[in-house]
């Protein structure tokens, strides 16, 4: 098991910033952040693969930055210029195991896939941290 422990959520006004952290012990192939707003499906926000290459959802590109400190085994999500529509529960997720392919963050039907064609789901999840942005 690779436990994931998140922190850093909170309440801010629109235009503000927050940084989420996720401590992961053990090897991970893909890691990232997902979010779920009330009544909506979980969606990918940003992921980073084992080579440090990031991938962002269009809605957060140029506002959020994902990074990973391999010494501290910690994943970060720096969120700037937050908007009310960013309000959601944010989850850290990881894939233990992988292959010779690029990490993805496709969510559908309650599952989130690191590789949708191969059916590889993210298999470690944190408990979630709430982010609330007021207008």
Short mmCIF file of N, CA, C and O in Angstrom, two decimals:
data_model
loop_
_atom_site.label_atom_id
_atom_site.label_comp_id
_atom_site.label_asym_id
_atom_site.label_seq_id
_atom_site.Cartn_x
_atom_site.Cartn_y
_atom_site.Cartn_z
N UNK A 1 0.83 -1.19 0.00
CA UNK A 1 0.00 0.00 0.00
C UNK A 1 0.87 1.25 0.00
O UNK A 1 1.92 1.29 0.62
N UNK A 2 0.39 2.25 -0.72
CA UNK A 2 1.07 3.55 -0.74
C UNK A 2 0.09 4.55 -0.19
O UNK A 2 -0.77 5.06 -0.91
N UNK A 3 0.16 4.83 1.11
CA UNK A 3 -0.78 5.79 1.68
C UNK A 3 -0.53 7.19 1.16
O UNK A 3 0.61 7.59 0.97
N UNK A 4 -1.59 7.92 0.93
CA UNK A 4 -1.52 9.30 0.47
C UNK A 4 -2.17 10.19 1.51
O UNK A 4 -3.32 9.94 1.91
N UNK A 5 -1.46 11.22 1.93
CA UNK A 5 -1.96 12.12 2.96
C UNK A 5 -1.94 13.54 2.41
O UNK A 5 -0.88 14.10 2.14
N UNK A 6 -3.14 14.12 2.27
CA UNK A 6 -3.27 15.46 1.69
C UNK A 6 -3.38 16.51 2.77
O UNK A 6 -3.84 16.23 3.89
N UNK A 7 -3.02 17.73 2.40
CA UNK A 7 -3.23 18.87 3.28
C UNK A 7 -3.24 20.14 2.42
O UNK A 7 -2.85 20.11 1.26
N UNK A 8 -3.69 21.24 3.03
CA UNK A 8 -3.58 22.53 2.36
C UNK A 8 -4.87 23.12 1.84
O UNK A 8 -4.86 24.24 1.33
N UNK A 9 -5.97 22.42 1.96
CA UNK A 9 -7.23 23.00 1.50
C UNK A 9 -7.67 24.14 2.41
O UNK A 9 -7.07 24.40 3.44
N UNK A 10 -8.73 24.83 1.98
CA UNK A 10 -9.24 25.92 2.80
C UNK A 10 -10.22 26.77 2.01
O UNK A 10 -10.67 26.38 0.93
N UNK A 11 -10.52 27.93 2.59
CA UNK A 11 -11.45 28.86 1.95
C UNK A 11 -10.72 30.14 1.58
O UNK A 11 -10.01 30.70 2.42
N UNK A 12 -10.92 30.59 0.36
CA UNK A 12 -10.30 31.82 -0.11
C UNK A 12 -11.30 32.58 -0.96
O UNK A 12 -12.29 32.02 -1.44
N UNK A 13 -11.00 33.84 -1.18
CA UNK A 13 -11.81 34.64 -2.09
C UNK A 13 -11.28 34.46 -3.51
O UNK A 13 -10.13 34.09 -3.73
N UNK A 14 -12.15 34.74 -4.46
CA UNK A 14 -11.75 34.66 -5.86
C UNK A 14 -10.51 35.51 -6.10
O UNK A 14 -10.39 36.63 -5.58
N UNK A 15 -9.60 34.94 -6.87
CA UNK A 15 -8.34 35.61 -7.14
C UNK A 15 -7.23 35.22 -6.19
O UNK A 15 -6.06 35.55 -6.43
N UNK A 16 -7.59 34.51 -5.14
CA UNK A 16 -6.60 34.09 -4.15
C UNK A 16 -5.84 32.85 -4.57
O UNK A 16 -6.05 32.31 -5.67
N UNK A 17 -4.97 32.39 -3.68
CA UNK A 17 -4.11 31.25 -3.96
C UNK A 17 -4.13 30.26 -2.80
O UNK A 17 -4.33 30.64 -1.64
N UNK A 18 -3.91 29.01 -3.14
CA UNK A 18 -3.74 27.95 -2.16
C UNK A 18 -2.74 26.95 -2.71
O UNK A 18 -2.62 26.81 -3.93
N UNK A 19 -2.07 26.26 -1.80
CA UNK A 19 -1.17 25.19 -2.20
C UNK A 19 -1.58 23.91 -1.49
O UNK A 19 -1.66 23.88 -0.26
N UNK A 20 -1.83 22.88 -2.27
CA UNK A 20 -2.16 21.57 -1.71
C UNK A 20 -0.89 20.72 -1.69
O UNK A 20 -0.03 20.84 -2.58
N UNK A 21 -0.80 19.86 -0.69
CA UNK A 21 0.33 18.96 -0.57
C UNK A 21 -0.18 17.54 -0.39
O UNK A 21 -1.24 17.32 0.20
N UNK A 22 0.60 16.59 -0.88
CA UNK A 22 0.24 15.18 -0.75
C UNK A 22 1.51 14.39 -0.52
O UNK A 22 2.40 14.37 -1.39
N UNK A 23 1.59 13.77 0.64
CA UNK A 23 2.76 12.96 0.96
C UNK A 23 2.47 11.52 0.56
O UNK A 23 1.45 10.95 0.95
N UNK A 24 3.37 10.97 -0.23
CA UNK A 24 3.20 9.59 -0.71
C UNK A 24 4.45 8.80 -0.40
O UNK A 24 5.54 9.20 -0.80
N UNK A 25 4.31 7.72 0.33
CA UNK A 25 5.45 6.86 0.59
C UNK A 25 5.37 5.67 -0.36
O UNK A 25 4.31 5.11 -0.59
N UNK A 26 6.51 5.32 -0.92
CA UNK A 26 6.51 4.22 -1.87
C UNK A 26 6.56 4.71 -3.29
O UNK A 26 6.33 5.88 -3.59
N UNK A 27 6.79 3.80 -4.19
CA UNK A 27 6.94 4.13 -5.61
C UNK A 27 5.59 4.38 -6.26
O UNK A 27 4.62 3.67 -6.03
N UNK A 28 5.55 5.43 -7.08
CA UNK A 28 4.36 5.71 -7.87
C UNK A 28 4.78 5.98 -9.30
O UNK A 28 5.84 6.57 -9.55
N UNK A 29 3.96 5.56 -10.24
CA UNK A 29 4.25 5.77 -11.66
C UNK A 29 3.64 7.07 -12.15
O UNK A 29 4.27 7.86 -12.83
N UNK A 30 2.39 7.29 -11.83
CA UNK A 30 1.70 8.54 -12.13
C UNK A 30 1.16 9.09 -10.81
O UNK A 30 0.72 8.32 -9.96
N UNK A 31 1.16 10.39 -10.68
CA UNK A 31 0.52 11.02 -9.51
C UNK A 31 -0.21 12.26 -9.98
O UNK A 31 0.20 12.90 -10.95
N UNK A 32 -1.26 12.59 -9.29
CA UNK A 32 -1.97 13.79 -9.70
C UNK A 32 -3.05 14.21 -8.75
O UNK A 32 -3.25 13.61 -7.69
N UNK A 33 -3.73 15.25 -9.15
CA UNK A 33 -4.84 15.82 -8.40
C UNK A 33 -6.12 15.73 -9.20
O UNK A 33 -6.14 16.03 -10.39
N UNK A 34 -7.16 15.33 -8.53
CA UNK A 34 -8.49 15.26 -9.10
C UNK A 34 -9.43 16.05 -8.19
O UNK A 34 -9.11 16.31 -7.04
N UNK A 35 -10.57 16.42 -8.70
CA UNK A 35 -11.52 17.13 -7.86
C UNK A 35 -12.95 16.72 -8.19
O UNK A 35 -13.24 16.24 -9.29
N UNK A 36 -13.80 16.90 -7.19
CA UNK A 36 -15.20 16.57 -7.38
C UNK A 36 -16.06 17.60 -6.66
O UNK A 36 -15.95 17.77 -5.44
N UNK A 37 -16.88 18.29 -7.44
CA UNK A 37 -17.81 19.26 -6.88
C UNK A 37 -19.14 18.55 -6.62
O UNK A 37 -19.45 17.54 -7.27
N UNK A 38 -19.94 19.07 -5.71
CA UNK A 38 -21.23 18.44 -5.41
C UNK A 38 -22.09 18.28 -6.66
O UNK A 38 -22.26 19.22 -7.43
N UNK A 39 -22.59 17.07 -6.88
CA UNK A 39 -23.45 16.81 -8.01
C UNK A 39 -22.74 16.65 -9.34
O UNK A 39 -23.38 16.49 -10.38
N UNK A 40 -21.41 16.69 -9.30
CA UNK A 40 -20.66 16.56 -10.55
C UNK A 40 -19.74 15.34 -10.48
O UNK A 40 -19.42 14.83 -9.42
N UNK A 41 -19.32 14.90 -11.66
CA UNK A 41 -18.42 13.77 -11.72
C UNK A 41 -17.00 14.22 -11.36
O UNK A 41 -16.63 15.38 -11.57
N UNK A 42 -16.24 13.28 -10.82
CA UNK A 42 -14.84 13.58 -10.53
C UNK A 42 -14.11 13.88 -11.84
O UNK A 42 -14.37 13.27 -12.87
N UNK A 43 -13.19 14.84 -11.77
CA UNK A 43 -12.44 15.21 -12.97
C UNK A 43 -10.97 15.38 -12.65
O UNK A 43 -10.58 15.71 -11.54
N UNK A 44 -10.15 15.14 -13.65
CA UNK A 44 -8.72 15.33 -13.49
C UNK A 44 -8.37 16.81 -13.52
O UNK A 44 -8.95 17.57 -14.31
N UNK A 45 -7.45 17.21 -12.67
CA UNK A 45 -7.01 18.61 -12.60
C UNK A 45 -5.59 18.72 -13.17
O UNK A 45 -5.34 19.51 -14.07
N UNK A 46 -4.69 17.93 -12.63
CA UNK A 46 -3.30 17.96 -13.09
C UNK A 46 -2.63 16.68 -12.66
O UNK A 46 -2.90 16.16 -11.57
N UNK A 47 -1.76 16.16 -13.52
CA UNK A 47 -1.00 14.97 -13.19
C UNK A 47 0.46 15.17 -13.57
O UNK A 47 0.79 16.09 -14.34
N UNK A 48 1.30 14.32 -13.01
CA UNK A 48 2.72 14.38 -13.33
C UNK A 48 3.23 12.95 -13.40
O UNK A 48 2.85 12.10 -12.58
N UNK A 49 4.02 12.67 -14.42
CA UNK A 49 4.48 11.29 -14.55
C UNK A 49 5.84 11.14 -13.87
O UNK A 49 6.38 12.07 -13.27
N UNK A 50 6.38 9.96 -13.97
CA UNK A 50 7.61 9.64 -13.25
C UNK A 50 8.82 10.43 -13.77
O UNK A 50 9.82 10.55 -13.08
N UNK A 51 8.70 10.96 -14.99
CA UNK A 51 9.77 11.79 -15.55
C UNK A 51 9.56 13.26 -15.22
O UNK A 51 10.35 14.10 -15.67
N UNK A 52 8.51 13.56 -14.47
CA UNK A 52 8.25 14.95 -14.09
C UNK A 52 7.48 15.75 -15.11
O UNK A 52 7.35 16.97 -14.98
N UNK A 53 6.95 15.08 -16.13
CA UNK A 53 6.20 15.80 -17.15
C UNK A 53 4.77 16.03 -16.67
O UNK A 53 4.07 15.10 -16.33
N UNK A 54 4.33 17.31 -16.65
CA UNK A 54 2.98 17.60 -16.18
C UNK A 54 1.94 17.61 -17.30
O UNK A 54 2.27 17.77 -18.46
N UNK A 55 0.70 17.47 -16.88
CA UNK A 55 -0.41 17.59 -17.81
C UNK A 55 -1.55 18.24 -17.04
O UNK A 55 -1.83 17.87 -15.89
N UNK A 56 -2.21 19.21 -17.64
CA UNK A 56 -3.23 19.99 -16.95
C UNK A 56 -4.57 19.92 -17.67
O UNK A 56 -4.63 19.85 -18.90
N UNK A 57 -5.62 20.02 -16.90
CA UNK A 57 -6.92 20.23 -17.49
C UNK A 57 -6.96 21.64 -18.09
O UNK A 57 -6.32 22.57 -17.57
N UNK A 58 -7.70 21.79 -19.16
CA UNK A 58 -7.77 23.08 -19.84
C UNK A 58 -8.25 24.18 -18.91
O UNK A 58 -7.77 25.31 -18.96
N UNK A 59 -9.17 23.84 -18.01
CA UNK A 59 -9.77 24.84 -17.14
C UNK A 59 -8.81 25.42 -16.11
O UNK A 59 -9.08 26.48 -15.54
N UNK A 60 -7.68 24.75 -15.87
CA UNK A 60 -6.74 25.23 -14.85
C UNK A 60 -5.38 25.58 -15.42
O UNK A 60 -4.52 26.12 -14.70
N UNK A 61 -5.20 25.30 -16.70
CA UNK A 61 -3.90 25.58 -17.31
C UNK A 61 -3.60 27.06 -17.18
O UNK A 61 -4.46 27.91 -17.33
N UNK A 62 -2.36 27.40 -16.90
CA UNK A 62 -1.89 28.78 -16.72
C UNK A 62 -2.28 29.36 -15.37
O UNK A 62 -1.91 30.50 -15.07
N UNK A 63 -3.04 28.62 -14.56
CA UNK A 63 -3.37 29.10 -13.21
C UNK A 63 -2.80 28.15 -12.14
O UNK A 63 -2.44 28.59 -11.04
N UNK A 64 -2.76 26.86 -12.42
CA UNK A 64 -2.29 25.86 -11.47
C UNK A 64 -0.93 25.33 -11.90
O UNK A 64 -0.63 25.27 -13.11
N UNK A 65 -0.15 24.93 -10.91
CA UNK A 65 1.15 24.33 -11.21
C UNK A 65 1.35 23.10 -10.33
O UNK A 65 1.26 23.18 -9.10
N UNK A 66 1.62 21.96 -10.97
CA UNK A 66 1.86 20.73 -10.24
C UNK A 66 3.36 20.46 -10.21
O UNK A 66 4.06 20.71 -11.19
N UNK A 67 3.83 20.01 -9.06
CA UNK A 67 5.25 19.69 -8.93
C UNK A 67 5.41 18.56 -7.92
O UNK A 67 4.50 18.27 -7.14
N UNK A 68 6.58 17.96 -7.97
CA UNK A 68 6.84 16.81 -7.09
C UNK A 68 8.24 16.91 -6.54
O UNK A 68 9.20 17.18 -7.29
N UNK A 69 8.37 16.76 -5.25
CA UNK A 69 9.67 16.73 -4.57
C UNK A 69 9.97 15.27 -4.25
O UNK A 69 9.38 14.70 -3.33
N UNK A 70 10.86 14.68 -5.02
CA UNK A 70 11.13 13.25 -4.85
C UNK A 70 11.89 12.96 -3.55
O UNK A 70 11.82 11.85 -3.04
N UNK A 71 12.60 13.93 -3.02
CA UNK A 71 13.31 13.74 -1.75
C UNK A 71 12.31 13.67 -0.60
O UNK A 71 12.41 12.82 0.28
N UNK A 72 11.34 14.55 -0.63
CA UNK A 72 10.32 14.60 0.42
C UNK A 72 9.13 13.70 0.13
O UNK A 72 8.20 13.62 0.93
N UNK A 73 9.14 13.05 -1.05
CA UNK A 73 7.99 12.21 -1.45
C UNK A 73 6.68 12.98 -1.38
O UNK A 73 5.66 12.47 -0.93
N UNK A 74 6.72 14.21 -1.83
CA UNK A 74 5.56 15.09 -1.71
C UNK A 74 5.16 15.65 -3.06
O UNK A 74 6.00 16.12 -3.82
N UNK A 75 3.88 15.61 -3.32
CA UNK A 75 3.29 16.20 -4.53
C UNK A 75 2.61 17.50 -4.14
O UNK A 75 1.94 17.56 -3.10
N UNK A 76 2.77 18.52 -4.96
CA UNK A 76 2.18 19.82 -4.68
C UNK A 76 1.25 20.25 -5.81
O UNK A 76 1.42 19.86 -6.97
N UNK A 77 0.29 21.07 -5.45
CA UNK A 77 -0.52 21.75 -6.44
C UNK A 77 -0.65 23.20 -6.01
O UNK A 77 -1.35 23.52 -5.05
N UNK A 78 0.05 24.06 -6.71
CA UNK A 78 -0.04 25.50 -6.46
C UNK A 78 -1.19 26.04 -7.30
O UNK A 78 -1.17 25.92 -8.53
N UNK A 79 -2.19 26.61 -6.62
CA UNK A 79 -3.37 27.10 -7.31
C UNK A 79 -3.44 28.62 -7.18
O UNK A 79 -3.52 29.15 -6.06
N UNK A 80 -3.37 29.30 -8.30
CA UNK A 80 -3.41 30.76 -8.33
C UNK A 80 -4.67 31.24 -9.05
O UNK A 80 -5.28 30.50 -9.82
N UNK A 81 -5.01 32.49 -8.80
CA UNK A 81 -6.18 33.10 -9.44
C UNK A 81 -7.39 32.17 -9.35
O UNK A 81 -8.06 31.88 -10.36
N UNK A 82 -7.67 31.72 -8.15
CA UNK A 82 -8.77 30.78 -7.95
C UNK A 82 -10.11 31.41 -8.29
O UNK A 82 -10.32 32.60 -8.06
N UNK A 83 -10.99 30.58 -8.82
CA UNK A 83 -12.32 31.01 -9.22
C UNK A 83 -13.37 30.22 -8.44
O UNK A 83 -13.09 29.10 -8.01
N UNK A 84 -14.57 30.76 -8.30
CA UNK A 84 -15.62 30.01 -7.59
C UNK A 84 -15.85 28.62 -8.18
O UNK A 84 -16.16 27.68 -7.44
N UNK A 85 -15.68 28.48 -9.48
CA UNK A 85 -15.89 27.17 -10.10
C UNK A 85 -14.79 26.16 -9.78
O UNK A 85 -14.89 24.99 -10.13
N UNK A 86 -13.74 26.60 -9.08
CA UNK A 86 -12.71 25.68 -8.60
C UNK A 86 -13.12 25.03 -7.28
O UNK A 86 -12.42 24.13 -6.80
N UNK A 87 -14.22 25.47 -6.70
CA UNK A 87 -14.69 24.90 -5.44
C UNK A 87 -15.02 23.42 -5.62
O UNK A 87 -15.78 23.04 -6.50
N UNK A 88 -14.38 22.59 -4.79
CA UNK A 88 -14.56 21.15 -4.89
C UNK A 88 -13.76 20.47 -3.79
O UNK A 88 -12.94 21.10 -3.11
N UNK A 89 -13.99 19.17 -3.66
CA UNK A 89 -13.10 18.35 -2.85
C UNK A 89 -11.97 17.91 -3.77
O UNK A 89 -12.21 17.39 -4.87
N UNK A 90 -10.75 18.14 -3.33
CA UNK A 90 -9.58 17.80 -4.12
C UNK A 90 -8.95 16.53 -3.57
O UNK A 90 -8.71 16.42 -2.36
N UNK A 91 -8.64 15.61 -4.47
CA UNK A 91 -8.06 14.32 -4.10
C UNK A 91 -6.71 14.14 -4.75
O UNK A 91 -6.53 14.41 -5.95
N UNK A 92 -5.79 13.64 -3.97
CA UNK A 92 -4.51 13.20 -4.49
C UNK A 92 -4.68 11.74 -4.91
O UNK A 92 -5.33 10.96 -4.20
N UNK A 93 -4.11 11.38 -6.05
CA UNK A 93 -4.21 10.01 -6.53
C UNK A 93 -2.89 9.57 -7.11
O UNK A 93 -2.10 10.39 -7.58
N UNK A 94 -2.67 8.28 -7.07
CA UNK A 94 -1.43 7.73 -7.60
C UNK A 94 -1.70 6.39 -8.24
O UNK A 94 -2.66 5.69 -7.91
N UNK A 95 -0.84 6.05 -9.18
CA UNK A 95 -0.84 4.73 -9.77
C UNK A 95 0.45 4.03 -9.35
O UNK A 95 1.55 4.54 -9.60
N UNK A 96 0.29 2.92 -8.68
CA UNK A 96 1.43 2.09 -8.34
C UNK A 96 1.51 1.01 -9.41
O UNK A 96 0.59 0.24 -9.59
N UNK A 97 2.64 0.98 -10.10
CA UNK A 97 2.74 0.13 -11.28
C UNK A 97 2.53 0.98 -12.50
O UNK A 97 2.07 2.11 -12.42
N UNK A 98 2.87 0.52 -13.64
CA UNK A 98 2.70 1.30 -14.86
C UNK A 98 3.26 0.56 -16.05
O UNK A 98 3.33 -0.66 -16.04
N UNK A 99 3.59 1.32 -17.06
CA UNK A 99 4.11 0.71 -18.27
C UNK A 99 4.79 1.73 -19.13
O UNK A 99 5.06 2.86 -18.70
N UNK A 100 5.05 1.37 -20.34
CA UNK A 100 5.73 2.26 -21.27
C UNK A 100 4.71 3.12 -22.00
O UNK A 100 4.50 2.98 -23.21
N UNK A 101 4.04 3.97 -21.23
CA UNK A 101 3.05 4.87 -21.83
C UNK A 101 2.96 6.14 -21.01
O UNK A 101 3.49 6.23 -19.91
N UNK A 102 2.28 7.13 -21.58
CA UNK A 102 2.15 8.45 -20.96
C UNK A 102 0.94 8.45 -20.03
O UNK A 102 -0.13 7.96 -20.40
N UNK A 103 1.10 9.01 -18.84
CA UNK A 103 0.00 9.08 -17.88
C UNK A 103 -1.12 9.99 -18.38
O UNK A 103 -0.87 11.04 -18.95
N UNK A 104 -2.34 9.57 -18.12
CA UNK A 104 -3.52 10.34 -18.49
C UNK A 104 -4.34 10.58 -17.22
O UNK A 104 -4.00 10.10 -16.14
N UNK A 105 -5.43 11.32 -17.37
CA UNK A 105 -6.29 11.60 -16.22
C UNK A 105 -7.75 11.64 -16.64
O UNK A 105 -8.48 12.55 -16.33
N UNK A 106 -8.16 10.62 -17.35
CA UNK A 106 -9.51 10.54 -17.87
C UNK A 106 -10.43 9.93 -16.84
O UNK A 106 -10.20 8.83 -16.35
N UNK A 107 -11.50 10.64 -16.49
CA UNK A 107 -12.49 10.13 -15.53
C UNK A 107 -13.81 9.89 -16.24
O UNK A 107 -14.28 10.75 -17.01
N UNK A 108 -14.41 8.75 -15.96
CA UNK A 108 -15.70 8.43 -16.55
C UNK A 108 -16.36 7.33 -15.73
O UNK A 108 -15.68 6.40 -15.28
N UNK A 109 -17.64 7.44 -15.53
CA UNK A 109 -18.37 6.39 -14.84
C UNK A 109 -17.90 6.12 -13.42
O UNK A 109 -18.00 4.99 -12.94
N UNK A 110 -17.36 7.12 -12.76
CA UNK A 110 -16.90 6.94 -11.39
C UNK A 110 -15.47 6.46 -11.26
O UNK A 110 -14.97 6.31 -10.15
N UNK A 111 -14.82 6.18 -12.37
CA UNK A 111 -13.42 5.75 -12.35
C UNK A 111 -12.54 6.79 -13.00
O UNK A 111 -12.99 7.52 -13.89
N UNK A 112 -11.30 6.84 -12.56
CA UNK A 112 -10.32 7.74 -13.17
C UNK A 112 -9.14 6.89 -13.64
O UNK A 112 -8.58 6.12 -12.87
N UNK A 113 -8.79 7.07 -14.90
CA UNK A 113 -7.83 6.20 -15.57
C UNK A 113 -6.52 6.91 -15.83
O UNK A 113 -6.49 8.05 -16.28
N UNK A 114 -5.44 6.17 -15.55
CA UNK A 114 -4.12 6.64 -15.97
C UNK A 114 -3.88 6.25 -17.43
O UNK A 114 -3.07 6.88 -18.11
N UNK A 115 -4.58 5.21 -17.87
CA UNK A 115 -4.52 4.78 -19.26
C UNK A 115 -5.88 4.18 -19.60
O UNK A 115 -6.16 3.04 -19.25
N UNK A 116 -6.72 4.96 -20.23
CA UNK A 116 -8.09 4.54 -20.50
C UNK A 116 -8.14 3.35 -21.45
O UNK A 116 -8.86 2.39 -21.18
N UNK A 117 -7.42 3.37 -22.58
CA UNK A 117 -7.49 2.23 -23.51
C UNK A 117 -7.10 0.90 -22.87
O UNK A 117 -7.65 -0.14 -23.22
N UNK A 118 -6.15 0.94 -21.93
CA UNK A 118 -5.71 -0.29 -21.26
C UNK A 118 -6.52 -0.56 -19.99
O UNK A 118 -6.32 -1.60 -19.35
N UNK A 119 -7.39 0.36 -19.62
CA UNK A 119 -8.21 0.16 -18.43
C UNK A 119 -7.45 0.25 -17.13
O UNK A 119 -7.85 -0.33 -16.11
N UNK A 120 -6.35 1.02 -17.12
CA UNK A 120 -5.53 1.14 -15.91
C UNK A 120 -6.04 2.31 -15.09
O UNK A 120 -5.94 3.47 -15.50
N UNK A 121 -6.58 2.00 -13.93
CA UNK A 121 -7.13 3.03 -13.04
C UNK A 121 -6.09 3.49 -12.03
O UNK A 121 -5.20 2.73 -11.65
N UNK A 122 -6.24 4.72 -11.57
CA UNK A 122 -5.47 5.17 -10.40
C UNK A 122 -5.88 4.28 -9.22
O UNK A 122 -7.08 4.11 -8.97
N UNK A 123 -4.90 3.72 -8.54
CA UNK A 123 -5.22 2.70 -7.54
C UNK A 123 -4.88 3.11 -6.10
O UNK A 123 -4.94 2.29 -5.20
N UNK A 124 -4.51 4.35 -5.91
CA UNK A 124 -4.32 4.88 -4.55
C UNK A 124 -4.94 6.26 -4.49
O UNK A 124 -4.68 7.09 -5.35
N UNK A 125 -5.73 6.50 -3.45
CA UNK A 125 -6.42 7.77 -3.30
C UNK A 125 -6.28 8.31 -1.88
O UNK A 125 -6.31 7.52 -0.92
N UNK A 126 -6.14 9.61 -1.77
CA UNK A 126 -6.16 10.24 -0.46
C UNK A 126 -7.60 10.45 0.00
O UNK A 126 -8.55 10.15 -0.72
N UNK A 127 -7.73 11.00 1.17
CA UNK A 127 -9.06 11.18 1.76
C UNK A 127 -9.76 12.44 1.26
O UNK A 127 -10.96 12.60 1.43
N UNK A 128 -9.03 13.31 0.61
CA UNK A 128 -9.60 14.53 0.05
C UNK A 128 -9.41 15.73 0.97
O UNK A 128 -9.34 15.60 2.19
N UNK A 129 -9.29 16.89 0.35
CA UNK A 129 -9.21 18.15 1.10
C UNK A 129 -10.08 19.18 0.40
O UNK A 129 -10.05 19.29 -0.83
N UNK A 130 -10.89 19.89 1.17
CA UNK A 130 -11.88 20.79 0.59
C UNK A 130 -11.26 22.14 0.22
O UNK A 130 -10.52 22.73 1.01
N UNK A 131 -11.59 22.60 -0.97
CA UNK A 131 -11.22 23.93 -1.43
C UNK A 131 -12.51 24.69 -1.74
O UNK A 131 -13.33 24.22 -2.53
N UNK A 132 -12.68 25.83 -1.10
CA UNK A 132 -13.87 26.65 -1.31
C UNK A 132 -13.44 28.06 -1.71
O UNK A 132 -12.66 28.69 -1.01
N UNK A 133 -13.95 28.50 -2.86
CA UNK A 133 -13.60 29.82 -3.38
C UNK A 133 -14.87 30.65 -3.44
O UNK A 133 -15.84 30.29 -4.12
N UNK A 134 -14.87 31.77 -2.75
CA UNK A 134 -16.04 32.64 -2.71
C UNK A 134 -15.86 33.82 -3.65
O UNK A 134 -14.73 34.29 -3.87
N UNK A 135 -16.96 34.29 -4.18
CA UNK A 135 -16.89 35.40 -5.14
C UNK A 135 -16.93 36.74 -4.44
O UNK A 135 -17.21 36.84 -3.26
#
